[in-house]
XYZ file of C-alpha atoms in Angstrom:
248
model
C -29.075 64.260 -0.097
C -25.387 64.925 -0.706
C -26.113 65.543 -4.376
C -28.789 68.136 -3.586
C -26.483 69.959 -1.173
C -23.719 69.874 -3.774
C -25.966 71.327 -6.487
C -27.143 74.037 -4.130
C -23.574 74.963 -3.254
C -22.669 75.154 -6.958
C -25.637 77.427 -7.717
C -24.642 79.661 -4.828
C -20.979 79.458 -5.941
C -20.083 78.358 -2.435
C -16.862 76.660 -3.452
C -15.867 75.811 0.080
C -19.087 73.859 0.520
C -18.515 72.186 -2.876
C -15.027 71.108 -1.839
C -16.321 69.901 1.516
C -19.044 67.804 -0.115
C -16.527 66.260 -2.518
C -14.254 65.472 0.412
C -17.123 63.773 2.260
C -17.902 61.646 -0.830
C -14.256 60.645 -1.293
C -13.832 59.807 2.376
C -16.990 57.713 2.257
C -15.703 55.733 -0.706
C -12.279 55.237 0.893
C -13.767 54.136 4.199
C -16.128 51.790 2.354
C -13.243 50.184 0.490
C -11.241 49.890 3.705
C -14.097 48.223 5.563
C -14.536 45.786 2.664
C -10.797 45.047 2.712
C -10.822 44.493 6.489
C -13.795 42.141 6.204
C -12.141 40.203 3.366
C -8.904 39.967 5.342
C -10.739 38.737 8.432
C -12.599 36.156 6.345
C -9.333 34.993 4.760
C -7.683 34.574 8.151
C -10.665 32.593 9.438
C -10.535 30.417 6.315
C -6.793 29.977 6.752
C -7.313 28.709 10.296
C -9.931 26.249 9.050
C -7.579 24.944 6.361
C -4.648 24.632 8.771
C -6.765 22.818 11.361
C -7.995 20.375 8.737
C -4.488 19.931 7.316
C -3.054 19.226 10.751
C -5.701 16.569 11.331
C -5.099 15.057 7.885
C -1.372 14.780 8.533
C -1.958 13.189 11.947
C -4.183 10.557 10.360
C -1.765 10.136 7.445
C 1.185 9.424 9.721
C -0.764 6.806 11.666
C -2.206 5.126 8.583
C 1.105 4.958 6.718
C 2.941 3.689 9.807
C 0.323 0.957 10.185
C 0.655 0.048 6.502
C 4.430 -0.086 6.904
C 4.097 -2.313 9.961
C 1.951 -4.715 7.925
C 4.551 -4.892 5.152
C 7.310 -5.423 7.737
C 5.394 -8.314 9.303
C 4.757 -9.962 5.922
C 8.391 -9.463 4.946
C 9.787 -10.910 8.182
C 7.533 -13.969 8.053
C 8.360 -14.666 4.407
C 12.072 -14.139 5.073
C 11.908 -16.783 7.813
C 10.348 -19.248 5.376
C 12.886 -18.392 2.677
C 15.710 -18.958 5.182
C 14.205 -22.329 6.099
C 14.019 -23.317 2.427
C 17.594 -22.219 1.744
C 18.813 -24.127 4.819
C 16.526 -27.091 4.015
C 15.114 -26.965 7.539
C 11.355 -27.700 7.397
C 11.121 -27.578 11.193
C 11.965 -23.854 11.063
C 8.713 -23.125 9.197
C 6.005 -22.064 11.663
C 3.605 -20.165 9.402
C 0.657 -21.436 7.408
C 2.275 -20.551 4.107
C 0.102 -17.502 3.609
C 3.134 -15.337 4.362
C 4.527 -16.382 0.972
C 1.498 -14.838 -0.702
C 1.646 -11.780 1.560
C 5.341 -11.305 0.756
C 4.440 -10.370 -2.826
C 2.165 -7.550 -1.718
C 3.290 -3.974 -2.250
C 1.552 -1.394 -0.077
C 1.011 1.834 -1.986
C 0.539 4.120 1.033
C -2.696 5.993 1.702
C -2.171 9.505 3.096
C -5.169 11.762 3.696
C -4.773 14.398 0.974
C -8.176 16.094 0.730
C -6.999 19.383 2.255
C -3.704 19.294 0.356
C -5.640 18.833 -2.886
C -7.887 21.807 -2.097
C -4.924 24.042 -1.328
C -2.661 22.983 -4.191
C -4.921 21.773 -6.993
C -7.725 24.132 -6.013
C -5.447 27.157 -6.130
C -6.043 28.114 -2.482
C -2.436 27.898 -1.261
C -1.992 31.691 -1.259
C -4.412 31.945 1.637
C -1.572 30.600 3.842
C 0.240 33.736 5.008
C 3.397 32.039 6.298
C 5.547 31.777 3.166
C 7.802 29.077 4.618
C 4.826 26.949 5.596
C 3.174 27.549 2.231
C 6.312 26.292 0.495
C 6.443 23.238 2.770
C 2.813 22.421 1.973
C 3.595 22.492 -1.755
C 6.753 20.413 -1.245
C 4.847 17.859 0.846
C 2.232 17.451 -1.872
C 4.955 16.978 -4.485
C 6.912 14.509 -2.339
C 3.869 12.376 -1.536
C 3.053 12.268 -5.245
C 6.638 11.238 -6.053
C 6.663 8.441 -3.472
C 3.333 7.215 -4.800
C 4.878 7.049 -8.274
C 7.989 5.283 -6.937
C 5.895 2.658 -5.182
C 3.831 2.140 -8.336
C 7.109 1.207 -10.037
C 7.518 -1.499 -7.381
C 3.981 -2.729 -8.041
C 4.784 -3.065 -11.740
C 8.138 -4.720 -11.061
C 6.593 -7.203 -8.633
C 4.115 -8.443 -11.218
C 6.629 -10.579 -13.108
C 7.411 -12.568 -9.953
C 3.847 -13.143 -8.746
C 3.163 -16.133 -10.978
C 6.470 -17.765 -10.105
C 5.597 -17.599 -6.407
C 1.837 -18.144 -6.513
C 1.890 -21.015 -9.013
C 3.808 -23.172 -6.509
C 1.233 -22.652 -3.743
C -2.112 -24.352 -3.143
C -4.988 -23.432 -0.789
C -5.825 -25.909 1.960
C -9.283 -27.513 2.077
C -11.740 -25.393 4.032
C -9.643 -22.231 4.164
C -8.174 -20.113 1.385
C -5.933 -18.481 3.991
C -3.974 -21.657 4.670
C -1.465 -22.395 1.954
C 0.132 -25.763 1.291
C 3.293 -26.449 -0.674
C 5.897 -29.139 -1.162
C 8.783 -27.998 1.011
C 11.398 -30.201 -0.622
C 10.251 -29.257 -4.115
C 10.448 -25.543 -3.306
C 13.865 -25.964 -1.667
C 15.093 -27.423 -4.972
C 13.327 -24.825 -7.138
C 15.861 -22.126 -7.959
C 13.351 -20.122 -9.996
C 10.961 -19.984 -7.039
C 13.704 -19.151 -4.528
C 15.112 -16.374 -6.708
C 11.636 -14.990 -7.373
C 10.791 -14.995 -3.657
C 14.113 -13.346 -2.846
C 13.474 -10.627 -5.410
C 9.936 -10.127 -4.077
C 11.399 -9.572 -0.614
C 13.916 -7.066 -1.952
C 11.023 -5.148 -3.496
C 9.140 -5.136 -0.192
C 12.321 -3.876 1.495
C 12.215 -0.860 -0.834
C 8.494 -0.587 -0.131
C 9.251 -0.397 3.601
C 11.814 2.360 3.089
C 9.542 4.512 0.924
C 6.557 4.083 3.228
C 8.783 5.250 6.068
C 9.818 8.278 4.035
C 6.162 9.079 3.267
C 5.318 8.939 6.964
C 8.263 11.244 7.763
C 7.150 13.802 5.154
C 3.613 13.835 6.555
C 4.931 14.041 10.115
C 7.149 17.025 9.330
C 4.165 18.901 7.944
C 2.075 17.881 10.965
C 4.643 19.476 13.267
C 4.977 22.630 11.134
C 1.219 23.180 10.876
C 0.668 22.443 14.558
C 3.350 24.967 15.459
C 1.718 27.573 13.195
C -1.604 26.946 14.963
C 0.070 27.451 18.349
C -0.609 23.876 19.458
C 1.455 21.848 21.880
C 2.913 19.517 19.243
C 4.612 16.304 20.407
C 7.709 15.227 18.482
C 6.300 11.701 18.271
C 2.638 11.183 17.522
C 0.685 8.779 19.741
C -1.646 7.153 17.229
C -3.525 5.413 20.001
C -4.989 8.746 21.106
C -6.448 9.550 17.682
C -10.025 8.589 16.919
C -11.573 7.795 13.563
C -10.370 7.861 10.007
C -7.174 5.813 10.319
C -8.608 2.584 8.989
C-alpha cells in the first residue's frame, strides 16, 4: 500500500508526499528495530535473573556441602591424632576408637561445590548477560579459585598415595565387620616408619582442612554478592539446616 502511494506521488511529482512516505518507511524500520531491541533486552534481564537465582542457590548448597565435607575431615583427623598421641606416649588405654580412624586419616576430601550454573556462565560464554561488572568479575574469579583449590587438593591426593600402604599394611579388619580395624599396639608404637607415615598423613589432612575452608569461604562470598544483587535479605552466616535437598 505504501509502495503504491509512493509510485503515485512520483508520477504526480508530489515531492512532499514522496518525502512523507519515505519518512513513514524509515520511522517504521526504526521503531521495529527499537521494539526488537527492547524485547531482547527484556529477555536478557529475565534470563539474568534466572541465572542469578540459580547461582545463589548453587552457592548456598556449595557452602553447606563443603562445610560438611570439612567437618568430616576434621573428625577423622582429630580421632587419628588421638591414636597417634597414644602410640607416641605408649598409652594403649588412651585409644578409644575401633581403629578405623587410622584408615579414615589417610582420606583426602576433594570438595564438591555445585558448579552447574558457573559452568554455563563461564564455559558456556554467557557471563556477559550479567550487567553488574563487579559481580561478573567476581563470578569469573570464583570459578577460577574453585578450580585452583581443586587442583591444590589433587596434589594432596597424589602426595598421600605414598603413605597409604605404610599405614594400611599394618591394619587388619576384624571378623564380621570390615569397619573395625585391629592392630598390634606395641608393634605400631615401635614402628617408626608407620608413625612417621601417619604423622605425614595427618599433616596432609591439615592442609586439606585449610583448603576446604577456603573453598567454602569463596563460595560464601559469591552467595552474599549474588543475594545482594537479587535484593534478598542475605544473612552473613548461612544456616544449612534450613536448606532442603541437594546437599548430600
